[in-house]
Amino acid sequence: MREKMTAFGILLGVLLIGVIWQYIELKKFKVTEYRFSTAKLHADRRFAVLADLHGFTYGKNNEKLIRELCAFQPEAILIAGDMIVFGDEESYKKAYDLFCRIAKLAPVYYGFGNHESRGLGTTDKAVNRAFAEYMRQVKELGVIFLCNETVLLALGADEIAVSGLELDLRYYEKRKEVPMEKDYLKSVLGEADRKRFQILLAHNPTYSEEYAAWGADLTLCGHNHGGLIRLPGRGSLFSPQLTFFPKHDGGQYEIAGKQVIVSRGLGTHTFHIRIFNRAELVLVRAESM
């Protein structure tokens, strides 16, 4: 009996330590800087990437996040989707409060994730109104929403094409990866800009090869939250779509000479777990050759 009580006490202690550790981990983020070279730019460029905030805050009014952004001095802030949690109006407010501050630092370009797409497509009128009001308020700050659209970003002698992919929700189906239809990207985005440096904001990294083939010189993704749990020597365990061992879970990939950078995200939802997988602010330096 005493042995059973001792084993139970050890188990309870381990679980308590795990809960405390997760509580601490979910309140921290790391800064990861990625670099690459390109002949399509006349000067070195700096971009900050935010993805999968999901209503999280780091310090009062996100002061810790703002501090890192100010130190980096990005020339543009690029949103790779899921700044909110669908239907959670408190997350809308937190995202809006952050946009109030970062819109003063640099131009902000907002690509959609599955949570924003659900906000657009919901048949719940109250939820739809709340999301529409969120979009209206954020747009008033000067943030540029890119819903299967392309705009030009002028930075000195460089004119950069920035496209935002609003991926059909069938490509986010749980427990499986749906093959992308041939020419899907061309049908929703048109042709990639082959003359200018082409950035693509594409939330779901499952289709990284397709993004590179479309012609994106730099694709910025999120969605997989770094795989939630990372195993030493193996990488991520599973994605928020409940697919095991996602191929592009976080980091920098070169595909057919193109760059794909996948953020591990700044927040979580539903499964509030991060094991060996701290939240991440992504900073990108594109260096002119």
XYZ file of C-alpha atoms in Angstrom:
289
model
C 0.000 0.000 0.000
C 2.822 2.368 0.928
C 4.563 1.642 -2.414
C 1.360 2.472 -4.308
C 0.992 5.737 -2.402
C 4.629 6.606 -3.134
C 4.182 5.893 -6.867
C 0.981 7.948 -6.893
C 2.776 10.834 -5.171
C 5.597 10.743 -7.719
C 3.103 10.707 -10.595
C 1.155 13.597 -9.081
C 4.392 15.545 -8.606
C 5.440 14.967 -12.219
C 2.023 16.086 -13.472
C 2.157 19.203 -11.299
C 5.619 20.086 -12.577
C 4.372 19.559 -16.148
C 1.398 21.868 -15.628
C 3.582 24.602 -14.090
C 6.162 24.213 -16.858
C 3.486 24.552 -19.553
C 1.999 27.594 -17.808
C 5.406 29.290 -17.873
C 6.247 28.193 -21.425
C 2.971 29.513 -22.826
C 3.834 32.978 -21.553
C 7.161 33.157 -23.402
C 8.325 33.397 -26.993
C 11.661 33.271 -28.739
C 12.966 35.394 -31.596
C 14.235 33.511 -34.647
C 16.044 35.317 -37.438
C 16.262 33.805 -40.909
C 18.512 34.992 -43.746
C 18.796 34.307 -47.450
C 20.226 36.014 -50.526
C 18.461 37.042 -53.715
C 19.427 38.790 -56.926
C 15.916 40.272 -57.209
C 16.515 42.988 -54.604
C 18.687 46.096 -54.897
C 19.292 46.372 -51.143
C 19.011 44.255 -48.015
C 15.446 44.149 -46.642
C 13.985 43.405 -43.207
C 10.583 41.809 -42.615
C 8.869 40.767 -39.394
C 6.430 37.848 -39.551
C 3.528 37.272 -37.141
C 1.438 34.107 -37.279
C -1.023 32.198 -35.083
C -1.306 34.780 -32.316
C -4.781 33.412 -31.432
C -5.436 36.181 -28.930
C -2.233 35.660 -26.890
C -0.473 38.604 -25.262
C 3.098 38.915 -24.033
C 3.273 41.435 -21.235
C 0.884 44.328 -20.738
C -0.354 45.554 -24.143
C 2.038 43.054 -25.762
C 4.958 45.232 -24.702
C 7.471 42.358 -24.956
C 6.491 41.681 -28.562
C 6.529 45.382 -29.440
C 9.983 45.769 -27.877
C 11.458 43.098 -30.156
C 9.787 44.585 -33.226
C 11.079 48.067 -32.422
C 14.619 46.723 -31.972
C 14.519 45.001 -35.372
C 12.987 48.008 -37.198
C 11.197 46.013 -39.923
C 10.442 47.657 -43.250
C 7.185 45.700 -43.394
C 5.242 43.479 -41.016
C 3.762 40.418 -42.716
C 0.889 38.455 -41.196
C 0.743 34.749 -42.058
C -2.764 34.215 -40.670
C -4.695 33.189 -37.555
C -4.234 36.309 -35.463
C -7.599 35.452 -33.883
C -9.662 32.488 -32.752
C -12.807 32.125 -34.837
C -15.859 33.283 -32.889
C -13.854 34.472 -29.862
C -14.479 38.222 -29.688
C -11.928 38.671 -26.909
C -9.237 37.418 -29.316
C -10.481 39.961 -31.885
C -9.970 42.745 -29.362
C -6.470 41.572 -28.427
C -5.441 41.330 -32.072
C -6.888 44.777 -32.783
C -5.013 46.272 -29.828
C -1.770 44.836 -31.194
C -2.477 46.189 -34.682
C -3.034 49.642 -33.162
C 0.608 49.572 -32.104
C 2.385 47.745 -34.910
C 0.650 49.751 -37.657
C 2.704 52.714 -36.427
C 5.983 50.829 -36.859
C 5.803 49.756 -40.512
C 3.340 48.884 -43.290
C 1.307 45.804 -42.311
C 0.077 43.193 -44.801
C -2.433 40.661 -43.496
C -2.831 37.225 -45.102
C -5.681 34.998 -43.919
C -5.500 31.752 -41.978
C -8.265 29.222 -41.490
C -9.701 31.148 -38.522
C -10.109 34.324 -40.588
C -11.548 32.292 -43.465
C -14.119 30.777 -41.129
C -15.038 34.294 -40.012
C -15.718 35.239 -43.625
C -17.651 32.100 -44.463
C -19.784 31.536 -41.368
C -23.563 31.502 -41.703
C -23.928 32.646 -38.090
C -24.965 36.277 -38.569
C -23.820 37.437 -35.129
C -20.388 35.846 -35.538
C -20.108 37.215 -39.068
C -20.967 40.742 -37.880
C -18.354 40.571 -35.125
C -15.663 39.472 -37.569
C -16.696 42.086 -40.152
C -16.434 44.767 -37.458
C -12.978 43.473 -36.504
C -11.853 43.718 -40.139
C -13.319 47.206 -40.485
C -11.512 48.475 -37.406
C -8.178 46.930 -38.430
C -8.473 48.341 -41.968
C -9.011 51.815 -40.509
C -5.537 51.530 -38.991
C -4.076 51.208 -42.488
C -3.519 47.442 -42.361
C -3.823 45.905 -45.835
C -5.867 42.700 -45.997
C -4.823 40.387 -48.830
C -7.599 37.938 -49.645
C -6.369 36.308 -52.869
C -4.937 39.671 -53.845
C -1.548 41.104 -54.772
C -0.221 44.578 -54.029
C 3.109 46.266 -54.635
C 5.304 47.328 -51.739
C 7.739 50.108 -52.634
C 10.951 50.102 -50.594
C 13.601 52.424 -51.995
C 14.655 51.129 -55.399
C 12.765 47.884 -54.856
C 9.162 47.214 -55.804
C 8.061 43.990 -54.111
C 4.944 41.992 -55.003
C 3.078 40.804 -51.883
C 0.275 38.271 -52.341
C -2.065 36.839 -49.745
C -3.640 33.415 -50.279
C -7.088 32.810 -48.800
C -6.999 29.035 -49.018
C -10.286 27.189 -49.441
C -11.318 25.583 -46.147
C -11.373 22.099 -47.684
C -7.562 22.245 -47.586
C -7.718 22.421 -43.776
C -9.673 19.190 -43.349
C -8.866 17.302 -40.138
C -6.845 14.079 -40.017
C -5.755 14.117 -43.651
C -3.941 16.183 -46.250
C -6.098 17.009 -49.261
C -4.087 17.153 -52.523
C -4.140 20.603 -54.095
C -5.926 20.782 -57.414
C -3.780 21.450 -60.456
C -3.513 25.190 -61.228
C -5.473 26.046 -58.063
C -3.059 28.817 -57.070
C -3.117 30.325 -60.535
C -6.920 30.255 -60.556
C -7.237 32.203 -57.273
C -4.087 34.359 -57.339
C -3.320 34.746 -61.024
C 0.262 34.534 -62.244
C 3.170 35.134 -59.894
C 5.241 38.244 -60.557
C 8.388 36.794 -62.135
C 10.143 40.133 -62.612
C 9.760 41.487 -59.088
C 10.616 39.823 -55.794
C 7.428 37.878 -55.030
C 6.274 37.284 -51.437
C 3.370 34.939 -50.713
C 1.496 34.853 -47.401
C 0.100 31.322 -47.309
C -1.017 30.061 -43.916
C -0.937 26.286 -44.479
C 2.617 24.963 -45.128
C 1.367 21.586 -46.360
C 1.477 22.964 -49.895
C 4.964 24.485 -49.759
C 6.066 22.749 -52.964
C 3.033 24.168 -54.791
C 3.798 27.685 -53.525
C 7.362 27.463 -54.801
C 6.198 26.045 -58.150
C 3.689 28.925 -58.472
C 6.631 31.317 -58.365
C 6.851 32.723 -54.827
C 10.442 33.757 -54.082
C 9.547 33.849 -50.389
C 6.558 32.067 -48.865
C 5.597 32.745 -45.251
C 3.442 30.193 -43.426
C 2.258 29.234 -39.949
C -0.621 26.940 -38.973
C 1.281 23.910 -37.609
C 2.288 25.620 -34.336
C 5.665 23.914 -34.623
C 3.965 20.549 -34.285
C 2.846 21.267 -30.681
C 5.126 18.574 -29.233
C 8.647 18.135 -30.579
C 10.580 14.925 -30.025
C 14.395 15.056 -29.810
C 15.894 13.734 -33.034
C 12.482 13.304 -34.691
C 10.857 16.719 -34.896
C 7.198 17.515 -34.450
C 4.641 14.954 -33.371
C 1.390 16.196 -34.906
C -0.245 19.263 -36.432
C -3.404 21.152 -35.361
C -5.077 19.306 -38.249
C -4.283 16.099 -36.342
C -1.913 14.776 -38.991
C 1.175 13.058 -37.621
C 4.758 14.201 -38.244
C 3.987 17.200 -40.518
C 6.748 17.700 -43.062
C 6.949 21.501 -42.780
C 6.406 22.138 -39.092
C 8.665 25.139 -38.557
C 11.880 26.625 -39.877
C 13.403 27.596 -43.209
C 13.220 25.423 -46.312
C 14.669 25.865 -49.783
C 12.426 24.337 -52.434
C 13.401 24.526 -56.104
C 15.553 27.579 -55.379
C 12.721 29.363 -53.514
C 12.510 30.173 -49.810
C 9.732 28.912 -47.541
C 9.722 30.023 -43.898
C 7.257 28.419 -41.492
C 6.622 30.124 -38.161
C 5.976 28.007 -35.088
C 3.380 30.606 -34.169
C 2.905 32.974 -31.265
C -0.127 31.356 -29.652
C -2.212 28.212 -29.436
C -5.882 27.308 -29.344
C -7.867 24.228 -28.314
C -4.677 22.253 -27.532
C -2.707 24.615 -25.301
C 0.448 22.544 -25.437
C 4.033 23.420 -26.305
C 6.680 20.865 -25.398
C 10.263 21.616 -26.544
C 8.545 24.028 -28.926
C 8.476 27.619 -27.729
C 6.295 30.234 -29.446
C 8.136 32.258 -32.051
C 8.492 35.721 -33.514
C 10.052 35.383 -36.969
C 12.400 38.025 -38.361
C 13.610 37.800 -41.958
C 16.618 39.410 -43.591
C 16.559 39.218 -47.403
C 20.069 40.101 -48.521
C 20.791 41.551 -51.942
C 23.339 39.691 -54.048
